Short mmCIF file of C-alpha atoms and ligand atoms in Angstrom, two decimals:
data_model
loop_
_atom_site.label_atom_id
_atom_site.label_comp_id
_atom_site.label_asym_id
_atom_site.label_seq_id
_atom_site.Cartn_x
_atom_site.Cartn_y
_atom_site.Cartn_z
CA MET V 14 -127.19 -46.13 -37.88
CA LEU V 15 -125.09 -43.25 -36.59
CA GLY V 16 -126.89 -41.67 -33.69
CA LEU V 17 -127.19 -37.93 -34.20
CA LYS V 18 -130.64 -37.62 -32.58
CA GLY V 19 -130.53 -35.51 -29.42
CA ARG V 20 -126.89 -34.51 -29.88
CA HIS V 21 -125.47 -30.99 -29.57
CA LEU V 22 -123.21 -29.30 -32.12
CA LEU V 23 -120.68 -27.15 -30.29
CA SER V 24 -117.69 -27.93 -32.49
CA PHE V 25 -116.48 -30.64 -34.88
CA GLN V 26 -114.60 -32.17 -31.98
CA ASP V 27 -117.68 -34.21 -31.04
CA TYR V 28 -118.37 -35.54 -34.57
CA ASN V 29 -116.49 -38.18 -36.53
CA LYS V 30 -116.00 -38.32 -40.27
CA SER V 31 -118.93 -40.70 -40.90
CA GLU V 32 -121.27 -38.43 -38.98
CA LEU V 33 -120.14 -35.37 -40.94
CA MET V 34 -120.55 -37.29 -44.21
CA LEU V 35 -124.05 -38.37 -43.10
CA ILE V 36 -124.97 -34.69 -42.74
CA PHE V 37 -123.75 -34.08 -46.32
CA GLU V 38 -125.58 -37.14 -47.72
CA THR V 39 -128.77 -36.03 -45.96
CA THR V 40 -128.31 -32.54 -47.43
CA ARG V 41 -128.12 -34.06 -50.92
CA GLY V 42 -131.23 -36.15 -50.24
CA LEU V 43 -133.22 -33.12 -49.07
CA GLU V 44 -132.02 -31.12 -52.08
CA ARG V 45 -133.16 -33.89 -54.45
CA ILE V 46 -136.60 -33.90 -52.83
CA ALA V 47 -136.81 -30.09 -53.12
CA ALA V 48 -135.63 -30.16 -56.75
CA LYS V 49 -138.53 -32.50 -57.60
CA GLY V 50 -140.92 -29.97 -56.08
CA LYS V 51 -142.04 -32.56 -53.48
CA THR V 52 -143.40 -31.44 -50.13
CA PHE V 53 -141.50 -32.82 -47.16
CA ARG V 54 -142.37 -31.50 -43.71
CA PRO V 55 -140.53 -33.75 -41.24
CA MET V 56 -140.28 -30.96 -38.62
CA ARG V 57 -144.03 -30.38 -38.24
CA GLY V 58 -144.70 -29.17 -34.70
CA LYS V 59 -141.01 -28.61 -33.92
CA VAL V 60 -139.87 -25.22 -32.63
CA LEU V 61 -136.32 -23.87 -32.86
CA GLY V 62 -135.22 -20.97 -30.66
CA MET V 63 -132.39 -18.81 -32.02
CA VAL V 64 -130.52 -16.74 -29.44
CA PHE V 65 -128.39 -13.93 -30.91
CA LEU V 66 -125.95 -11.96 -28.77
CA LYS V 67 -124.14 -10.79 -31.91
CA ASN V 68 -125.48 -9.60 -35.26
CA SER V 69 -126.25 -11.99 -38.10
CA THR V 70 -127.66 -12.00 -41.62
CA ARG V 71 -126.97 -15.50 -42.99
CA THR V 72 -127.19 -17.59 -39.82
CA ARG V 73 -130.44 -16.03 -38.65
CA VAL V 74 -132.23 -16.12 -41.98
CA SER V 75 -130.97 -19.56 -43.08
CA PHE V 76 -131.93 -21.24 -39.77
CA GLU V 77 -135.36 -19.60 -39.66
CA THR V 78 -136.03 -20.49 -43.30
CA ALA V 79 -134.72 -24.04 -42.79
CA ILE V 80 -137.06 -24.88 -39.93
CA TYR V 81 -140.02 -23.18 -41.65
CA GLN V 82 -139.53 -25.00 -44.96
CA LEU V 83 -139.36 -28.32 -43.09
CA GLY V 84 -142.73 -27.62 -41.48
CA GLY V 85 -141.56 -26.25 -38.11
CA HIS V 86 -141.28 -22.81 -36.57
CA GLY V 87 -138.33 -20.59 -35.59
CA ILE V 88 -138.27 -17.92 -32.88
CA CYS V 89 -135.53 -15.31 -33.06
CA LEU V 90 -134.47 -14.17 -29.61
CA ARG V 91 -132.13 -11.20 -29.57
CA GLY V 92 -129.96 -10.91 -26.47
CA GLU V 93 -131.23 -7.48 -25.52
CA GLU V 94 -134.86 -8.73 -25.50
CA LEU V 95 -134.08 -11.57 -23.11
CA HIS V 96 -133.46 -11.39 -19.37
CA LEU V 97 -129.89 -12.37 -20.20
CA ALA V 98 -129.48 -8.62 -20.70
CA ARG V 99 -130.21 -8.03 -16.99
CA GLY V 100 -128.22 -10.89 -15.59
CA GLU V 101 -130.27 -14.12 -15.88
CA THR V 102 -127.64 -16.81 -16.40
CA MET V 103 -127.10 -18.70 -19.64
CA GLY V 104 -127.73 -21.91 -17.67
CA ASP V 105 -131.13 -20.81 -16.29
CA THR V 106 -132.10 -19.47 -19.72
CA ALA V 107 -131.28 -22.85 -21.26
CA ARG V 108 -133.30 -24.76 -18.63
CA VAL V 109 -136.36 -22.60 -19.25
CA LEU V 110 -136.06 -22.66 -23.06
CA SER V 111 -135.69 -26.46 -22.93
CA ALA V 112 -139.22 -26.68 -21.54
CA TYR V 113 -140.75 -24.91 -24.55
CA LEU V 114 -138.54 -25.66 -27.51
CA ASP V 115 -137.16 -28.66 -29.44
CA ALA V 116 -133.72 -27.16 -30.14
CA ILE V 117 -131.75 -23.98 -29.46
CA MET V 118 -129.28 -22.30 -31.76
CA VAL V 119 -126.99 -19.84 -29.97
CA ARG V 120 -124.67 -17.12 -31.26
CA THR V 121 -122.66 -15.63 -28.43
CA HIS V 122 -119.29 -14.13 -27.47
CA ASN V 123 -117.40 -16.58 -25.29
CA HIS V 124 -117.40 -20.28 -26.05
CA TRP V 125 -117.76 -21.05 -22.32
CA GLU V 126 -121.18 -19.31 -22.37
CA LEU V 127 -122.34 -21.82 -24.94
CA GLU V 128 -120.91 -24.66 -22.85
CA GLU V 129 -122.78 -23.31 -19.81
CA MET V 130 -126.04 -23.29 -21.77
CA THR V 131 -125.41 -26.78 -23.08
CA SER V 132 -124.71 -28.16 -19.61
CA GLN V 133 -128.22 -27.09 -18.51
CA ALA V 134 -130.14 -27.75 -21.73
CA ARG V 135 -132.33 -30.83 -22.16
CA ILE V 136 -132.62 -30.32 -25.92
CA PRO V 137 -130.00 -30.11 -28.71
CA VAL V 138 -127.91 -26.93 -28.64
CA ILE V 139 -126.32 -25.75 -31.90
CA ASN V 140 -123.39 -23.34 -32.03
CA GLY V 141 -124.36 -20.49 -34.35
CA LEU V 142 -120.90 -18.87 -33.77
CA THR V 143 -118.78 -18.15 -30.72
CA ASP V 144 -115.37 -16.49 -30.51
CA LYS V 145 -113.81 -19.98 -30.84
CA TYR V 146 -115.83 -21.96 -33.39
CA HIS V 147 -118.34 -21.55 -36.22
CA PRO V 148 -119.21 -25.18 -37.10
CA CYS V 149 -122.41 -24.48 -39.09
CA GLN V 150 -120.41 -22.25 -41.42
CA ALA V 151 -117.71 -24.89 -41.86
CA LEU V 152 -120.35 -27.56 -42.59
CA ALA V 153 -121.60 -25.41 -45.50
CA ASP V 154 -118.00 -24.75 -46.57
CA PHE V 155 -117.03 -28.43 -46.81
CA TYR V 156 -120.37 -29.26 -48.45
CA THR V 157 -119.63 -26.57 -51.08
CA LEU V 158 -116.18 -28.04 -51.62
CA LEU V 159 -117.64 -31.54 -51.95
CA VAL V 160 -120.25 -30.46 -54.49
CA LYS V 161 -117.80 -28.35 -56.53
CA LYS V 162 -114.91 -30.84 -56.53
CA GLY V 163 -116.76 -34.16 -56.26
CA ARG V 164 -114.58 -35.28 -53.32
CA LEU V 165 -112.94 -34.01 -50.16
CA GLU V 166 -110.06 -36.37 -49.42
CA GLY V 167 -106.73 -35.12 -50.70
CA LEU V 168 -107.91 -31.63 -51.66
CA LYS V 169 -105.74 -28.66 -50.64
CA LEU V 170 -107.50 -25.83 -48.81
CA ALA V 171 -105.45 -22.66 -48.29
CA TYR V 172 -106.56 -20.19 -45.64
CA VAL V 173 -104.97 -16.73 -45.83
CA GLY V 174 -105.52 -14.03 -43.19
CA ASP V 175 -106.49 -13.97 -39.52
CA GLY V 176 -105.52 -17.42 -38.26
CA ASN V 177 -106.93 -16.96 -34.78
CA ASN V 178 -110.67 -16.83 -35.25
CA ASN V 179 -113.78 -19.01 -35.12
CA VAL V 180 -113.84 -19.75 -38.87
CA THR V 181 -110.17 -20.81 -39.03
CA HIS V 182 -110.59 -23.07 -35.99
CA SER V 183 -113.63 -24.84 -37.43
CA LEU V 184 -111.94 -25.22 -40.83
CA LEU V 185 -108.89 -26.74 -39.12
CA LEU V 186 -110.89 -29.36 -37.23
CA GLY V 187 -113.17 -30.10 -40.17
CA ALA V 188 -110.33 -30.47 -42.67
CA ALA V 189 -108.43 -32.79 -40.34
CA LYS V 190 -111.52 -34.99 -39.82
CA LEU V 191 -112.52 -35.06 -43.48
CA GLY V 192 -109.06 -35.73 -44.95
CA VAL V 193 -108.65 -32.28 -46.54
CA ASN V 194 -105.09 -30.87 -46.49
CA ILE V 195 -105.15 -27.43 -44.93
CA HIS V 196 -102.42 -24.81 -45.19
CA ILE V 197 -102.79 -21.60 -43.17
CA ALA V 198 -100.84 -18.41 -43.87
CA THR V 199 -101.09 -15.85 -41.10
CA PRO V 200 -98.73 -13.28 -39.57
CA ARG V 201 -96.86 -14.00 -36.33
CA GLY V 202 -99.15 -13.34 -33.39
CA TYR V 203 -102.26 -14.38 -35.35
CA GLU V 204 -101.73 -18.15 -35.21
CA PRO V 205 -104.66 -20.43 -34.35
CA ASP V 206 -105.27 -21.34 -30.71
CA SER V 207 -102.55 -23.84 -29.79
CA GLU V 208 -105.04 -26.34 -28.33
CA VAL V 209 -107.12 -26.31 -31.54
CA MET V 210 -103.96 -26.63 -33.64
CA ALA V 211 -102.82 -29.67 -31.62
CA LEU V 212 -106.27 -31.25 -31.89
CA ALA V 213 -106.26 -30.75 -35.66
CA GLN V 214 -102.74 -32.17 -36.02
CA ASN V 215 -103.60 -35.28 -33.98
CA THR V 216 -106.81 -35.81 -35.94
CA ALA V 217 -105.00 -35.32 -39.25
CA ARG V 218 -102.54 -38.07 -38.35
CA ILE V 219 -105.50 -40.47 -38.24
CA SER V 220 -107.20 -39.24 -41.43
CA GLY V 221 -103.91 -38.98 -43.31
CA SER V 222 -104.30 -35.29 -44.18
CA THR V 223 -101.76 -32.54 -43.53
CA VAL V 224 -102.11 -29.42 -41.41
CA LYS V 225 -99.54 -26.70 -42.17
CA LEU V 226 -99.06 -23.29 -40.59
CA GLY V 227 -96.80 -20.57 -41.99
CA THR V 228 -96.51 -16.86 -42.67
CA ASP V 229 -96.22 -16.95 -46.48
CA PRO V 230 -99.50 -16.51 -48.44
CA ALA V 231 -97.90 -17.56 -51.76
CA GLY V 232 -96.65 -20.84 -50.26
CA ALA V 233 -100.08 -21.62 -48.83
CA VAL V 234 -101.96 -20.84 -52.03
CA ALA V 235 -99.59 -22.73 -54.39
CA ASP V 236 -101.59 -25.46 -56.17
CA ALA V 237 -104.57 -25.03 -53.84
CA ASP V 238 -108.00 -26.41 -54.81
CA ALA V 239 -109.71 -23.79 -52.64
CA VAL V 240 -108.57 -20.47 -51.16
CA TYR V 241 -110.44 -19.12 -48.13
CA THR V 242 -110.31 -15.89 -46.20
CA ASP V 243 -112.35 -14.17 -43.50
CA VAL V 244 -112.51 -10.63 -42.15
CA TRP V 245 -109.46 -9.27 -40.36
CA VAL V 246 -111.55 -7.85 -37.52
CA SER V 247 -114.05 -10.37 -36.17
CA MET V 248 -117.06 -9.35 -34.10
CA GLY V 249 -115.90 -8.43 -30.61
CA ARG V 250 -112.36 -7.49 -31.71
CA GLU V 251 -113.17 -3.98 -32.92
CA ALA V 252 -110.86 -2.39 -30.31
CA GLU V 253 -107.86 -4.02 -32.08
CA GLY V 254 -109.12 -2.87 -35.49
CA LYS V 255 -106.35 -0.46 -36.52
CA GLU V 256 -103.55 -2.79 -35.46
CA ARG V 257 -105.13 -5.74 -37.25
CA LEU V 258 -105.57 -3.87 -40.55
CA ARG V 259 -101.88 -2.95 -40.39
CA ASP V 260 -100.61 -6.43 -39.43
CA LEU V 261 -102.75 -8.27 -41.98
CA ALA V 262 -102.31 -5.87 -44.91
CA ALA V 263 -99.98 -8.27 -46.77
CA TYR V 264 -102.54 -11.08 -46.50
CA GLN V 265 -105.13 -9.79 -48.98
CA VAL V 266 -106.53 -12.35 -51.41
CA ASN V 267 -106.23 -10.63 -54.79
CA SER V 268 -106.03 -11.86 -58.40
CA SER V 269 -102.26 -12.12 -58.35
CA LEU V 270 -102.28 -14.34 -55.23
CA LEU V 271 -105.16 -16.45 -56.55
CA SER V 272 -103.28 -17.04 -59.83
CA LEU V 273 -100.80 -19.21 -57.89
CA ALA V 274 -103.53 -21.75 -57.10
CA LYS V 275 -104.85 -24.43 -59.48
CA PRO V 276 -106.66 -22.95 -62.51
CA ASP V 277 -109.97 -24.37 -61.27
CA VAL V 278 -109.49 -23.10 -57.70
CA ILE V 279 -112.60 -21.97 -55.88
CA PHE V 280 -112.53 -18.91 -53.69
CA LEU V 281 -114.47 -19.15 -50.41
CA HIS V 282 -115.40 -16.57 -47.76
CA CYS V 283 -117.91 -17.01 -44.95
CA LEU V 284 -119.21 -13.44 -45.53
CA PRO V 285 -119.79 -10.68 -44.64
CA ALA V 286 -116.70 -9.43 -46.51
CA ASN V 287 -114.87 -6.16 -46.18
CA ARG V 288 -114.29 -5.60 -49.88
CA GLY V 289 -110.86 -4.10 -50.54
CA GLN V 290 -109.44 -5.38 -47.23
CA GLU V 291 -109.06 -9.17 -46.96
CA VAL V 292 -110.33 -9.69 -50.55
CA THR V 293 -110.59 -7.60 -53.71
CA ASP V 294 -113.79 -7.11 -55.72
CA ALA V 295 -112.11 -8.86 -58.66
CA VAL V 296 -111.73 -12.08 -56.63
CA LEU V 297 -115.03 -11.90 -54.77
CA ASP V 298 -117.01 -11.29 -57.96
CA GLY V 299 -114.66 -13.21 -60.26
CA PRO V 300 -115.16 -16.52 -62.11
CA ASN V 301 -113.53 -18.62 -59.35
CA SER V 302 -115.65 -17.22 -56.55
CA ALA V 303 -118.10 -19.65 -54.95
CA VAL V 304 -119.04 -17.38 -52.05
CA PHE V 305 -122.72 -16.94 -52.88
CA VAL V 306 -123.29 -20.67 -53.46
CA GLN V 307 -121.43 -21.22 -50.19
CA ALA V 308 -123.78 -18.76 -48.43
CA TYR V 309 -126.83 -20.45 -50.02
CA ASN V 310 -125.59 -23.86 -48.84
CA ARG V 311 -126.07 -22.80 -45.22
CA LEU V 312 -129.79 -23.43 -45.84
CA PRO V 313 -129.84 -27.07 -47.06
CA VAL V 314 -126.99 -28.14 -44.76
CA GLN V 315 -128.76 -26.74 -41.70
CA LYS V 316 -132.00 -28.43 -42.78
CA ALA V 317 -130.11 -31.73 -42.72
CA LEU V 318 -128.51 -30.89 -39.39
CA LEU V 319 -131.82 -29.95 -37.75
CA GLY V 320 -133.51 -33.01 -39.23
CA LEU V 321 -130.83 -35.39 -37.94
CA LEU V 322 -130.54 -33.82 -34.47
CA LEU V 323 -134.31 -33.68 -33.96
CA ARG V 324 -135.62 -36.71 -35.86
CA GLY V 325 -132.58 -38.96 -36.35
CA GLU V 326 -133.27 -42.26 -38.07
CA ASP V 327 -136.96 -41.40 -38.65
CA LEU V 328 -135.90 -38.50 -40.89
CA LEU V 329 -133.68 -40.79 -42.96
CA GLU V 330 -136.43 -43.40 -43.32
CA GLU V 331 -138.98 -40.81 -44.45
CA MET V 332 -136.50 -39.15 -46.81
CA ASN V 333 -135.39 -42.45 -48.34
CA SER V 334 -138.97 -43.59 -48.76
CA ILE V 335 -139.75 -40.45 -50.82
CA LEU V 336 -136.57 -40.89 -52.88
CA ASN V 337 -137.26 -44.63 -53.46
CA GLN V 338 -140.81 -43.91 -54.59
CA GLU V 339 -139.32 -41.53 -57.11
CA ILE V 340 -136.99 -44.23 -58.42
CA LEU V 341 -139.71 -46.94 -58.47
CA SER V 342 -142.56 -44.90 -59.98
CA PRO V 343 -142.99 -45.52 -63.73
CA PRO V 344 -142.26 -42.61 -66.08
CA ARG V 345 -145.39 -40.55 -66.82
CA GLY V 346 -146.89 -40.02 -70.26
N1 CP G 3 -121.29 -16.31 -42.24
C1 CP G 3 -122.12 -15.95 -41.27
O1 CP G 3 -122.25 -16.61 -40.22
O2 CP G 3 -122.86 -14.84 -41.55
P1 CP G 3 -123.78 -14.03 -40.56
O3 CP G 3 -122.87 -13.38 -39.55
O4 CP G 3 -124.49 -13.05 -41.43
O5 CP G 3 -124.72 -14.98 -39.88
N1 NVA G 4 -114.88 -14.39 -37.97
C1 NVA G 4 -116.09 -13.66 -38.23
C2 NVA G 4 -117.12 -14.55 -38.84
C3 NVA G 4 -118.43 -13.88 -39.18
C4 NVA G 4 -119.40 -14.82 -39.78
C5 NVA G 4 -116.60 -13.04 -36.94
O1 NVA G 4 -116.60 -13.72 -35.91
O2 NVA G 4 -117.00 -11.88 -36.97
#
């Protein structure tokens, strides 16, 4: 048994391929139980705190719904309501929250703030987005790819746009771990963090996948199984807005660029999108777009993540026992 119980999720760096695949298999199991209309409340009595120092639609609602539907309770804690706003440290906040809660999800600015919280927390801490990583998003992204394509190994994922943000960094590490070939096209000056790039390249050598970085969108998208983009101005980078829109203007994902990919390419975006900037309406709403399934998948994937971090092996035993009953029970009628 792979031990996920009690672990944190700060980035994919701390998880190996088998552990990531276990999260996806557990997601499938939970989805099968839900599809049968069966009640499964493995998180009864568990409370998740969700600290938000930046805005959120998907992360907030999918985490709160996930814990509720599994029988637990979520508390949304906005930064300005907490004493963080008047100087209480992230570390002290984490120590106090650890006494009340079973897990904390945190969305904050600097990755070191999350690391400070984690160093003082006595319960699992989940990264709900920092400036450096967005692992929960990437979990849903690779799960979407797996469901849509039936496999991950050997697929080509093209990322076009701002190469130096949280989403790109998590995609890089995830692709390298999971054996997905990733090709990034970004202008000079927007390359991924060099430490993350080196980590991804070293990891890819082990998994046998390729990590490529260039400036040419057409080269990246050629024969891709999936094309991904994100906003050009991430939260916290608004001051560079004008410059970014100018520098990234040639990196829009539009129908003509997408036509260079495989005919059955899927288009992915973490959302929210700035329609008409990094992606056109025709692509976002077009037949290859998987963005709303991808957004939905945050919910089941995070259910699996919460279940594994909080209940570990017990969750798997209870889930498998429900699924086995279903297989063993004689057909009705
Ligand atoms: N993709 C994502 O994390 O969305 P929110 O910012 O709405 O949570
Ligand atoms: N890169 C984006 C992702 C939003 C979900 C940002 O940080 O704003």
